[in-house]
Amino acid sequence: MAKADKTATMSRLHSAARLARTALAARLLAHGFYAGQDQIMLALDREDGQTPGNLAGGLGVRPPTITKTINRLQAQGFLEKRASSADARQAHIFLTESGRETIRAIEKSVKKTEKQALKGLDKKDQKALFKLLARIEANLSNEDLVLMDDDAELDEA
């Protein structure tokens, strides 16, 4: 590889991720969401009633970032905080009815962005890309590679 090309793969990966996030952000904005808010909403859809610390850890962001985003989503009427029955100092975050109703719009936005990003790739290429990205994630997080049933994931696309 030529000297100038040593960072080409990372540059492409970074650029693709940035463009995907920008495309998704534009779709989400139409539903009143800003970057990052969708991830909290989807995490709560998977497991409602998480603490801010659990959400921060699961999403790989700092607790102050989660707190600010939770407060915004609460002000928008999508989330509510409830004191823990075991420890009143601890709050648990729950989707409101309005929040639950917007989950489908978020999922639809994600699906449309994924479809746009994968346009021109056949199922075999998509499966290979999925596996390669999973390997990159595992390498960067210093974890063992764990693949979900990626055939089912691709069949839903």
mmCIF file of N, CA, C and O in Angstrom, residues 34-138:
data_model
loop_
_atom_site.group_PDB
_atom_site.id
_atom_site.type_symbol
_atom_site.label_atom_id
_atom_site.label_comp_id
_atom_site.label_asym_id
_atom_site.label_seq_id
_atom_site.Cartn_x
_atom_site.Cartn_y
_atom_site.Cartn_z
ATOM 1 N N TYR A 34 -33.451 14.538 17.543
ATOM 2 C CA TYR A 34 -32.102 14.964 17.216
ATOM 3 C C TYR A 34 -31.154 13.782 17.339
ATOM 4 O O TYR A 34 -31.494 12.755 17.936
ATOM 5 N N ALA A 35 -29.963 13.922 16.794
ATOM 6 C CA ALA A 35 -28.972 12.849 16.793
ATOM 7 C C ALA A 35 -28.775 12.303 18.208
ATOM 8 O O ALA A 35 -28.623 13.056 19.155
ATOM 9 N N GLY A 36 -28.802 11.002 18.317
ATOM 10 C CA GLY A 36 -28.576 10.330 19.585
ATOM 11 C C GLY A 36 -29.845 10.019 20.361
ATOM 12 O O GLY A 36 -29.882 9.061 21.125
ATOM 13 N N GLN A 37 -30.872 10.820 20.170
ATOM 14 C CA GLN A 37 -32.119 10.570 20.891
ATOM 15 C C GLN A 37 -32.753 9.253 20.464
ATOM 16 O O GLN A 37 -33.334 8.548 21.287
ATOM 17 N N ASP A 38 -32.609 8.909 19.200
ATOM 18 C CA ASP A 38 -33.192 7.670 18.692
ATOM 19 C C ASP A 38 -32.601 6.453 19.386
ATOM 20 O O ASP A 38 -33.314 5.487 19.677
ATOM 21 N N GLN A 39 -31.309 6.502 19.689
ATOM 22 C CA GLN A 39 -30.660 5.359 20.324
ATOM 23 C C GLN A 39 -31.204 5.118 21.724
ATOM 24 O O GLN A 39 -31.393 3.968 22.131
ATOM 25 N N ILE A 40 -31.472 6.174 22.458
ATOM 26 C CA ILE A 40 -32.058 6.034 23.799
ATOM 27 C C ILE A 40 -33.467 5.464 23.692
ATOM 28 O O ILE A 40 -33.834 4.547 24.438
ATOM 29 N N MET A 41 -34.226 5.984 22.754
ATOM 30 C CA MET A 41 -35.599 5.508 22.569
ATOM 31 C C MET A 41 -35.616 4.010 22.215
ATOM 32 O O MET A 41 -36.400 3.242 22.775
ATOM 33 N N LEU A 42 -34.744 3.615 21.294
ATOM 34 C CA LEU A 42 -34.703 2.209 20.881
ATOM 35 C C LEU A 42 -34.197 1.312 22.005
ATOM 36 O O LEU A 42 -34.689 0.184 22.177
ATOM 37 N N ALA A 43 -33.246 1.804 22.800
ATOM 38 C CA ALA A 43 -32.748 1.018 23.937
ATOM 39 C C ALA A 43 -33.863 0.800 24.962
ATOM 40 O O ALA A 43 -33.996 -0.295 25.527
ATOM 41 N N LEU A 44 -34.677 1.809 25.182
ATOM 42 C CA LEU A 44 -35.795 1.676 26.108
ATOM 43 C C LEU A 44 -36.912 0.813 25.522
ATOM 44 O O LEU A 44 -37.625 0.139 26.264
ATOM 45 N N ASP A 45 -37.054 0.822 24.226
ATOM 46 C CA ASP A 45 -38.039 -0.054 23.593
ATOM 47 C C ASP A 45 -37.652 -1.518 23.807
ATOM 48 O O ASP A 45 -38.506 -2.367 24.023
ATOM 49 N N ARG A 46 -36.341 -1.788 23.756
ATOM 50 C CA ARG A 46 -35.856 -3.156 23.991
ATOM 51 C C ARG A 46 -35.979 -3.538 25.460
ATOM 52 O O ARG A 46 -36.319 -4.660 25.796
ATOM 53 N N GLU A 47 -35.664 -2.571 26.363
ATOM 54 C CA GLU A 47 -35.720 -2.824 27.799
ATOM 55 C C GLU A 47 -36.104 -1.532 28.511
ATOM 56 O O GLU A 47 -35.260 -0.700 28.821
ATOM 57 N N ASP A 48 -37.379 -1.396 28.769
ATOM 58 C CA ASP A 48 -37.892 -0.188 29.413
ATOM 59 C C ASP A 48 -37.489 -0.184 30.891
ATOM 60 O O ASP A 48 -37.278 -1.233 31.500
ATOM 61 N N GLY A 49 -37.363 1.003 31.468
ATOM 62 C CA GLY A 49 -37.085 1.122 32.890
ATOM 63 C C GLY A 49 -35.615 1.057 33.271
ATOM 64 O O GLY A 49 -35.284 0.792 34.422
ATOM 65 N N GLN A 50 -34.734 1.325 32.324
ATOM 66 C CA GLN A 50 -33.306 1.322 32.626
ATOM 67 C C GLN A 50 -32.921 2.583 33.399
ATOM 68 O O GLN A 50 -33.594 3.604 33.317
ATOM 69 N N THR A 51 -31.810 2.503 34.109
ATOM 70 C CA THR A 51 -31.272 3.684 34.782
ATOM 71 C C THR A 51 -30.451 4.475 33.762
ATOM 72 O O THR A 51 -29.992 3.913 32.763
ATOM 73 N N PRO A 52 -30.240 5.761 34.008
ATOM 74 C CA PRO A 52 -29.383 6.534 33.105
ATOM 75 C C PRO A 52 -27.981 5.930 32.974
ATOM 76 O O PRO A 52 -27.406 5.926 31.885
ATOM 77 N N GLY A 53 -27.450 5.401 34.056
ATOM 78 C CA GLY A 53 -26.129 4.775 34.012
ATOM 79 C C GLY A 53 -26.098 3.548 33.109
ATOM 80 O O GLY A 53 -25.141 3.355 32.350
ATOM 81 N N ASN A 54 -27.137 2.741 33.184
ATOM 82 C CA ASN A 54 -27.228 1.569 32.301
ATOM 83 C C ASN A 54 -27.341 1.986 30.844
ATOM 84 O O ASN A 54 -26.712 1.391 29.968
ATOM 85 N N LEU A 55 -28.143 2.998 30.591
ATOM 86 C CA LEU A 55 -28.285 3.498 29.220
ATOM 87 C C LEU A 55 -26.946 4.024 28.704
ATOM 88 O O LEU A 55 -26.554 3.709 27.579
ATOM 89 N N ALA A 56 -26.263 4.804 29.515
ATOM 90 C CA ALA A 56 -24.966 5.371 29.108
ATOM 91 C C ALA A 56 -23.983 4.252 28.791
ATOM 92 O O ALA A 56 -23.302 4.285 27.755
ATOM 93 N N GLY A 57 -23.903 3.262 29.666
ATOM 94 C CA GLY A 57 -22.986 2.141 29.447
ATOM 95 C C GLY A 57 -23.326 1.361 28.197
ATOM 96 O O GLY A 57 -22.447 1.019 27.403
ATOM 97 N N GLY A 58 -24.593 1.094 27.995
ATOM 98 C CA GLY A 58 -25.031 0.325 26.827
ATOM 99 C C GLY A 58 -24.822 1.045 25.509
ATOM 100 O O GLY A 58 -24.594 0.421 24.480
ATOM 101 N N LEU A 59 -24.888 2.365 25.555
ATOM 102 C CA LEU A 59 -24.741 3.155 24.329
ATOM 103 C C LEU A 59 -23.324 3.693 24.151
ATOM 104 O O LEU A 59 -23.025 4.306 23.127
ATOM 105 N N GLY A 60 -22.492 3.486 25.147
ATOM 106 C CA GLY A 60 -21.101 3.930 25.036
ATOM 107 C C GLY A 60 -20.925 5.437 25.078
ATOM 108 O O GLY A 60 -20.072 5.986 24.386
ATOM 109 N N VAL A 61 -21.756 6.101 25.883
ATOM 110 C CA VAL A 61 -21.621 7.553 26.033
ATOM 111 C C VAL A 61 -21.469 7.894 27.515
ATOM 112 O O VAL A 61 -21.721 7.068 28.390
ATOM 113 N N ARG A 62 -21.082 9.118 27.781
ATOM 114 C CA ARG A 62 -20.870 9.547 29.162
ATOM 115 C C ARG A 62 -22.211 9.849 29.842
ATOM 116 O O ARG A 62 -23.137 10.353 29.195
ATOM 117 N N PRO A 63 -22.329 9.568 31.135
ATOM 118 C CA PRO A 63 -23.582 9.831 31.856
ATOM 119 C C PRO A 63 -24.126 11.257 31.717
ATOM 120 O O PRO A 63 -25.341 11.414 31.558
ATOM 121 N N PRO A 64 -23.288 12.317 31.752
ATOM 122 C CA PRO A 64 -23.867 13.657 31.584
ATOM 123 C C PRO A 64 -24.571 13.843 30.230
ATOM 124 O O PRO A 64 -25.576 14.551 30.141
ATOM 125 N N THR A 65 -24.045 13.193 29.196
ATOM 126 C CA THR A 65 -24.670 13.272 27.868
ATOM 127 C C THR A 65 -26.047 12.619 27.905
ATOM 128 O O THR A 65 -27.021 13.162 27.371
ATOM 129 N N ILE A 66 -26.125 11.460 28.535
ATOM 130 C CA ILE A 66 -27.401 10.744 28.646
ATOM 131 C C ILE A 66 -28.403 11.574 29.441
ATOM 132 O O ILE A 66 -29.564 11.688 29.062
ATOM 133 N N THR A 67 -27.953 12.153 30.532
ATOM 134 C CA THR A 67 -28.842 12.946 31.391
ATOM 135 C C THR A 67 -29.449 14.112 30.625
ATOM 136 O O THR A 67 -30.662 14.351 30.691
ATOM 137 N N LYS A 68 -28.613 14.815 29.867
ATOM 138 C CA LYS A 68 -29.105 15.962 29.088
ATOM 139 C C LYS A 68 -30.119 15.492 28.027
ATOM 140 O O LYS A 68 -31.173 16.103 27.851
ATOM 141 N N THR A 69 -29.816 14.393 27.354
ATOM 142 C CA THR A 69 -30.709 13.883 26.315
ATOM 143 C C THR A 69 -32.009 13.367 26.917
ATOM 144 O O THR A 69 -33.090 13.601 26.368
ATOM 145 N N ILE A 70 -31.927 12.682 28.052
ATOM 146 C CA ILE A 70 -33.132 12.198 28.733
ATOM 147 C C ILE A 70 -34.019 13.385 29.120
ATOM 148 O O ILE A 70 -35.237 13.344 28.924
ATOM 149 N N ASN A 71 -33.413 14.438 29.635
ATOM 150 C CA ASN A 71 -34.189 15.622 30.023
ATOM 151 C C ASN A 71 -34.911 16.240 28.825
ATOM 152 O O ASN A 71 -36.063 16.661 28.937
ATOM 153 N N ARG A 72 -34.223 16.289 27.692
ATOM 154 C CA ARG A 72 -34.863 16.828 26.472
ATOM 155 C C ARG A 72 -36.022 15.949 26.024
ATOM 156 O O ARG A 72 -37.089 16.439 25.666
ATOM 157 N N LEU A 73 -35.800 14.629 26.022
ATOM 158 C CA LEU A 73 -36.856 13.702 25.608
ATOM 159 C C LEU A 73 -38.034 13.738 26.585
ATOM 160 O O LEU A 73 -39.192 13.582 26.178
ATOM 161 N N GLN A 74 -37.740 13.957 27.859
ATOM 162 C CA GLN A 74 -38.801 14.079 28.858
ATOM 163 C C GLN A 74 -39.609 15.352 28.599
ATOM 164 O O GLN A 74 -40.846 15.330 28.647
ATOM 165 N N ALA A 75 -38.921 16.454 28.294
ATOM 166 C CA ALA A 75 -39.599 17.717 27.999
ATOM 167 C C ALA A 75 -40.470 17.594 26.743
ATOM 168 O O ALA A 75 -41.513 18.247 26.645
ATOM 169 N N GLN A 76 -40.055 16.736 25.808
ATOM 170 C CA GLN A 76 -40.830 16.505 24.587
ATOM 171 C C GLN A 76 -41.997 15.543 24.828
ATOM 172 O O GLN A 76 -42.819 15.339 23.943
ATOM 173 N N GLY A 77 -42.050 14.938 26.015
ATOM 174 C CA GLY A 77 -43.146 14.035 26.349
ATOM 175 C C GLY A 77 -42.939 12.595 25.928
ATOM 176 O O GLY A 77 -43.870 11.794 25.978
ATOM 177 N N PHE A 78 -41.716 12.232 25.537
ATOM 178 C CA PHE A 78 -41.449 10.864 25.075
ATOM 179 C C PHE A 78 -41.011 9.916 26.198
ATOM 180 O O PHE A 78 -41.152 8.703 26.080
ATOM 181 N N LEU A 79 -40.454 10.482 27.282
ATOM 182 C CA LEU A 79 -39.940 9.680 28.393
ATOM 183 C C LEU A 79 -40.455 10.225 29.709
ATOM 184 O O LEU A 79 -40.832 11.391 29.810
ATOM 185 N N GLU A 80 -40.404 9.367 30.734
ATOM 186 C CA GLU A 80 -40.656 9.815 32.096
ATOM 187 C C GLU A 80 -39.671 9.141 33.034
ATOM 188 O O GLU A 80 -39.247 8.011 32.792
ATOM 189 N N LYS A 81 -39.308 9.881 34.079
ATOM 190 C CA LYS A 81 -38.417 9.349 35.117
ATOM 191 C C LYS A 81 -39.274 8.924 36.300
ATOM 192 O O LYS A 81 -40.218 9.625 36.660
ATOM 193 N N ARG A 82 -38.904 7.787 36.882
ATOM 194 C CA ARG A 82 -39.568 7.321 38.095
ATOM 195 C C ARG A 82 -38.497 6.928 39.107
ATOM 196 O O ARG A 82 -37.508 6.288 38.735
ATOM 197 N N ALA A 83 -38.736 7.298 40.357
ATOM 198 C CA ALA A 83 -37.797 6.921 41.415
ATOM 199 C C ALA A 83 -37.824 5.411 41.604
ATOM 200 O O ALA A 83 -38.880 4.772 41.485
ATOM 201 N N SER A 84 -36.673 4.858 41.886
ATOM 202 C CA SER A 84 -36.552 3.427 42.151
ATOM 203 C C SER A 84 -37.249 3.085 43.458
ATOM 204 O O SER A 84 -37.145 3.832 44.437
ATOM 205 N N SER A 85 -37.930 1.956 43.494
ATOM 206 C CA SER A 85 -38.563 1.527 44.740
ATOM 207 C C SER A 85 -37.521 1.037 45.736
ATOM 208 O O SER A 85 -37.727 1.075 46.946
ATOM 209 N N ALA A 86 -36.366 0.596 45.232
ATOM 210 C CA ALA A 86 -35.297 0.094 46.099
ATOM 211 C C ALA A 86 -34.385 1.215 46.608
ATOM 212 O O ALA A 86 -33.852 1.122 47.708
ATOM 213 N N ASP A 87 -34.215 2.264 45.797
ATOM 214 C CA ASP A 87 -33.297 3.355 46.161
ATOM 215 C C ASP A 87 -33.842 4.651 45.563
ATOM 216 O O ASP A 87 -33.727 4.879 44.356
ATOM 217 N N ALA A 88 -34.428 5.479 46.398
ATOM 218 C CA ALA A 88 -35.082 6.706 45.931
ATOM 219 C C ALA A 88 -34.114 7.668 45.242
ATOM 220 O O ALA A 88 -34.536 8.561 44.523
ATOM 221 N N ARG A 89 -32.804 7.492 45.475
ATOM 222 C CA ARG A 89 -31.826 8.354 44.803
ATOM 223 C C ARG A 89 -31.644 7.963 43.342
ATOM 224 O O ARG A 89 -31.126 8.726 42.544
ATOM 225 N N GLN A 90 -32.064 6.764 43.005
ATOM 226 C CA GLN A 90 -31.876 6.229 41.654
ATOM 227 C C GLN A 90 -33.167 6.398 40.848
ATOM 228 O O GLN A 90 -34.252 6.122 41.342
ATOM 229 N N ALA A 91 -33.041 6.855 39.615
ATOM 230 C CA ALA A 91 -34.195 7.008 38.734
ATOM 231 C C ALA A 91 -34.174 5.922 37.664
ATOM 232 O O ALA A 91 -33.111 5.445 37.264
ATOM 233 N N HIS A 92 -35.347 5.552 37.227
ATOM 234 C CA HIS A 92 -35.499 4.639 36.100
ATOM 235 C C HIS A 92 -36.255 5.398 35.016
ATOM 236 O O HIS A 92 -37.153 6.195 35.302
ATOM 237 N N ILE A 93 -35.873 5.136 33.773
ATOM 238 C CA ILE A 93 -36.426 5.873 32.641
ATOM 239 C C ILE A 93 -37.380 4.963 31.876
ATOM 240 O O ILE A 93 -37.026 3.830 31.528
ATOM 241 N N PHE A 94 -38.567 5.486 31.587
ATOM 242 C CA PHE A 94 -39.595 4.717 30.886
ATOM 243 C C PHE A 94 -40.127 5.508 29.698
ATOM 244 O O PHE A 94 -40.212 6.741 29.748
ATOM 245 N N LEU A 95 -40.489 4.792 28.665
ATOM 246 C CA LEU A 95 -41.176 5.405 27.527
ATOM 247 C C LEU A 95 -42.589 5.774 27.950
ATOM 248 O O LEU A 95 -43.247 5.016 28.666
ATOM 249 N N THR A 96 -43.062 6.926 27.502
ATOM 250 C CA THR A 96 -44.465 7.285 27.691
ATOM 251 C C THR A 96 -45.250 6.662 26.536
ATOM 252 O O THR A 96 -44.670 6.081 25.606
ATOM 253 N N GLU A 97 -46.544 6.808 26.581
ATOM 254 C CA GLU A 97 -47.366 6.306 25.472
ATOM 255 C C GLU A 97 -46.973 7.002 24.169
ATOM 256 O O GLU A 97 -46.851 6.383 23.117
ATOM 257 N N SER A 98 -46.742 8.309 24.254
ATOM 258 C CA SER A 98 -46.290 9.070 23.084
ATOM 259 C C SER A 98 -44.941 8.545 22.588
ATOM 260 O O SER A 98 -44.702 8.427 21.383
ATOM 261 N N GLY A 99 -44.052 8.223 23.525
ATOM 262 C CA GLY A 99 -42.752 7.661 23.165
ATOM 263 C C GLY A 99 -42.883 6.337 22.448
ATOM 264 O O GLY A 99 -42.203 6.072 21.451
ATOM 265 N N ARG A 100 -43.780 5.495 22.960
ATOM 266 C CA ARG A 100 -44.002 4.172 22.311
ATOM 267 C C ARG A 100 -44.534 4.333 20.889
ATOM 268 O O ARG A 100 -44.160 3.593 19.997
ATOM 269 N N GLU A 101 -45.392 5.316 20.711
ATOM 270 C CA GLU A 101 -45.979 5.551 19.386
ATOM 271 C C GLU A 101 -44.923 6.007 18.380
ATOM 272 O O GLU A 101 -45.061 5.744 17.187
ATOM 273 N N THR A 102 -43.891 6.692 18.841
ATOM 274 C CA THR A 102 -42.873 7.192 17.915
ATOM 275 C C THR A 102 -41.798 6.154 17.570
ATOM 276 O O THR A 102 -41.041 6.352 16.628
ATOM 277 N N ILE A 103 -41.768 5.047 18.302
ATOM 278 C CA ILE A 103 -40.767 3.997 18.038
ATOM 279 C C ILE A 103 -40.870 3.515 16.595
ATOM 280 O O ILE A 103 -39.867 3.335 15.910
ATOM 281 N N ARG A 104 -42.081 3.307 16.106
ATOM 282 C CA ARG A 104 -42.263 2.812 14.720
ATOM 283 C C ARG A 104 -41.712 3.818 13.713
ATOM 284 O O ARG A 104 -41.119 3.431 12.707
ATOM 285 N N ALA A 105 -41.889 5.106 13.976
ATOM 286 C CA ALA A 105 -41.343 6.128 13.072
ATOM 287 C C ALA A 105 -39.817 6.087 13.084
ATOM 288 O O ALA A 105 -39.172 6.224 12.032
ATOM 289 N N ILE A 106 -39.227 5.884 14.248
ATOM 290 C CA ILE A 106 -37.765 5.779 14.346
ATOM 291 C C ILE A 106 -37.289 4.556 13.586
ATOM 292 O O ILE A 106 -36.349 4.638 12.782
ATOM 293 N N GLU A 107 -37.939 3.419 13.816
ATOM 294 C CA GLU A 107 -37.544 2.178 13.128
ATOM 295 C C GLU A 107 -37.685 2.318 11.618
ATOM 296 O O GLU A 107 -36.828 1.844 10.866
ATOM 297 N N LYS A 108 -38.733 2.987 11.182
ATOM 298 C CA LYS A 108 -38.935 3.202 9.743
ATOM 299 C C LYS A 108 -37.821 4.076 9.167
ATOM 300 O O LYS A 108 -37.307 3.809 8.082
ATOM 301 N N SER A 109 -37.422 5.102 9.907
ATOM 302 C CA SER A 109 -36.331 5.976 9.473
ATOM 303 C C SER A 109 -35.022 5.210 9.370
ATOM 304 O O SER A 109 -34.255 5.383 8.420
ATOM 305 N N VAL A 110 -34.764 4.366 10.357
ATOM 306 C CA VAL A 110 -33.552 3.541 10.350
ATOM 307 C C VAL A 110 -33.571 2.603 9.150
ATOM 308 O O VAL A 110 -32.574 2.459 8.427
ATOM 309 N N LYS A 111 -34.709 1.968 8.909
ATOM 310 C CA LYS A 111 -34.847 1.011 7.799
ATOM 311 C C LYS A 111 -34.628 1.699 6.457
ATOM 312 O O LYS A 111 -33.940 1.176 5.579
ATOM 313 N N LYS A 112 -35.206 2.896 6.287
ATOM 314 C CA LYS A 112 -35.035 3.642 5.033
ATOM 315 C C LYS A 112 -33.577 4.031 4.825
ATOM 316 O O LYS A 112 -33.059 3.968 3.708
ATOM 317 N N THR A 113 -32.912 4.440 5.892
ATOM 318 C CA THR A 113 -31.502 4.821 5.789
ATOM 319 C C THR A 113 -30.646 3.609 5.455
ATOM 320 O O THR A 113 -29.735 3.692 4.620
ATOM 321 N N GLU A 114 -30.953 2.480 6.086
ATOM 322 C CA GLU A 114 -30.210 1.250 5.791
ATOM 323 C C GLU A 114 -30.417 0.837 4.332
ATOM 324 O O GLU A 114 -29.459 0.467 3.648
ATOM 325 N N LYS A 115 -31.640 0.934 3.868
ATOM 326 C CA LYS A 115 -31.935 0.584 2.479
ATOM 327 C C LYS A 115 -31.155 1.481 1.519
ATOM 328 O O LYS A 115 -30.584 1.011 0.536
ATOM 329 N N GLN A 116 -31.102 2.770 1.818
ATOM 330 C CA GLN A 116 -30.342 3.716 1.008
ATOM 331 C C GLN A 116 -28.855 3.358 1.019
ATOM 332 O O GLN A 116 -28.195 3.341 -0.019
ATOM 333 N N ALA A 117 -28.329 3.056 2.197
ATOM 334 C CA ALA A 117 -26.904 2.757 2.335
ATOM 335 C C ALA A 117 -26.512 1.463 1.625
ATOM 336 O O ALA A 117 -25.414 1.367 1.067
ATOM 337 N N LEU A 118 -27.394 0.480 1.630
ATOM 338 C CA LEU A 118 -27.067 -0.838 1.062
ATOM 339 C C LEU A 118 -27.514 -1.009 -0.388
ATOM 340 O O LEU A 118 -27.362 -2.094 -0.957
ATOM 341 N N LYS A 119 -28.040 0.068 -0.982
ATOM 342 C CA LYS A 119 -28.497 0.020 -2.371
ATOM 343 C C LYS A 119 -27.367 -0.481 -3.278
ATOM 344 O O LYS A 119 -26.224 -0.023 -3.182
ATOM 345 N N GLY A 120 -27.671 -1.467 -4.103
ATOM 346 C CA GLY A 120 -26.679 -2.003 -5.027
ATOM 347 C C GLY A 120 -25.894 -3.183 -4.471
ATOM 348 O O GLY A 120 -25.097 -3.774 -5.193
ATOM 349 N N LEU A 121 -26.090 -3.513 -3.202
ATOM 350 C CA LEU A 121 -25.424 -4.673 -2.615
ATOM 351 C C LEU A 121 -26.409 -5.839 -2.568
ATOM 352 O O LEU A 121 -27.516 -5.688 -2.054
ATOM 353 N N ASP A 122 -26.005 -6.987 -3.095
ATOM 354 C CA ASP A 122 -26.890 -8.145 -3.015
ATOM 355 C C ASP A 122 -26.836 -8.735 -1.605
ATOM 356 O O ASP A 122 -26.044 -8.310 -0.765
ATOM 357 N N LYS A 123 -27.692 -9.734 -1.345
ATOM 358 C CA LYS A 123 -27.781 -10.329 -0.003
ATOM 359 C C LYS A 123 -26.442 -10.902 0.456
ATOM 360 O O LYS A 123 -26.085 -10.798 1.631
ATOM 361 N N LYS A 124 -25.689 -11.477 -0.452
ATOM 362 C CA LYS A 124 -24.390 -12.058 -0.104
ATOM 363 C C LYS A 124 -23.421 -10.954 0.347
ATOM 364 O O LYS A 124 -22.716 -11.102 1.355
ATOM 365 N N ASP A 125 -23.393 -9.841 -0.399
ATOM 366 C CA ASP A 125 -22.542 -8.710 -0.028
ATOM 367 C C ASP A 125 -22.976 -8.106 1.311
ATOM 368 O O ASP A 125 -22.141 -7.738 2.141
ATOM 369 N N GLN A 126 -24.288 -8.012 1.517
ATOM 370 C CA GLN A 126 -24.800 -7.471 2.772
ATOM 371 C C GLN A 126 -24.398 -8.352 3.952
ATOM 372 O O GLN A 126 -24.001 -7.854 5.009
ATOM 373 N N LYS A 127 -24.489 -9.649 3.768
ATOM 374 C CA LYS A 127 -24.111 -10.590 4.825
ATOM 375 C C LYS A 127 -22.613 -10.480 5.116
ATOM 376 O O LYS A 127 -22.197 -10.453 6.280
ATOM 377 N N ALA A 128 -21.801 -10.376 4.072
ATOM 378 C CA ALA A 128 -20.349 -10.232 4.247
ATOM 379 C C ALA A 128 -20.035 -8.921 4.966
ATOM 380 O O ALA A 128 -19.199 -8.888 5.878
ATOM 381 N N LEU A 129 -20.695 -7.841 4.569
ATOM 382 C CA LEU A 129 -20.482 -6.545 5.214
ATOM 383 C C LEU A 129 -20.855 -6.611 6.695
ATOM 384 O O LEU A 129 -20.121 -6.120 7.556
ATOM 385 N N PHE A 130 -21.978 -7.239 6.989
ATOM 386 C CA PHE A 130 -22.431 -7.396 8.375
ATOM 387 C C PHE A 130 -21.363 -8.106 9.204
ATOM 388 O O PHE A 130 -21.012 -7.670 10.300
ATOM 389 N N LYS A 131 -20.824 -9.177 8.666
ATOM 390 C CA LYS A 131 -19.803 -9.944 9.387
ATOM 391 C C LYS A 131 -18.512 -9.141 9.553
ATOM 392 O O LYS A 131 -17.885 -9.177 10.609
ATOM 393 N N LEU A 132 -18.125 -8.410 8.525
ATOM 394 C CA LEU A 132 -16.921 -7.589 8.610
ATOM 395 C C LEU A 132 -17.076 -6.471 9.645
ATOM 396 O O LEU A 132 -16.162 -6.207 10.432
ATOM 397 N N LEU A 133 -18.226 -5.828 9.652
ATOM 398 C CA LEU A 133 -18.460 -4.771 10.625
ATOM 399 C C LEU A 133 -18.505 -5.336 12.046
ATOM 400 O O LEU A 133 -18.002 -4.707 12.987
ATOM 401 N N ALA A 134 -19.085 -6.525 12.211
ATOM 402 C CA ALA A 134 -19.097 -7.169 13.528
ATOM 403 C C ALA A 134 -17.675 -7.465 13.990
ATOM 404 O O ALA A 134 -17.342 -7.281 15.169
ATOM 405 N N ARG A 135 -16.822 -7.885 13.066
ATOM 406 C CA ARG A 135 -15.424 -8.163 13.407
ATOM 407 C C ARG A 135 -14.711 -6.870 13.820
ATOM 408 O O ARG A 135 -13.976 -6.832 14.790
ATOM 409 N N ILE A 136 -14.948 -5.789 13.090
ATOM 410 C CA ILE A 136 -14.332 -4.504 13.420
ATOM 411 C C ILE A 136 -14.787 -4.044 14.803
ATOM 412 O O ILE A 136 -13.971 -3.605 15.620
ATOM 413 N N GLU A 137 -16.088 -4.150 15.082
ATOM 414 C CA GLU A 137 -16.608 -3.780 16.399
ATOM 415 C C GLU A 137 -15.944 -4.602 17.499
ATOM 416 O O GLU A 137 -15.545 -4.061 18.538
ATOM 417 N N ALA A 138 -15.843 -5.901 17.282
ATOM 418 C CA ALA A 138 -15.218 -6.778 18.276
ATOM 419 C C ALA A 138 -13.756 -6.406 18.485
ATOM 420 O O ALA A 138 -13.276 -6.337 19.622
#
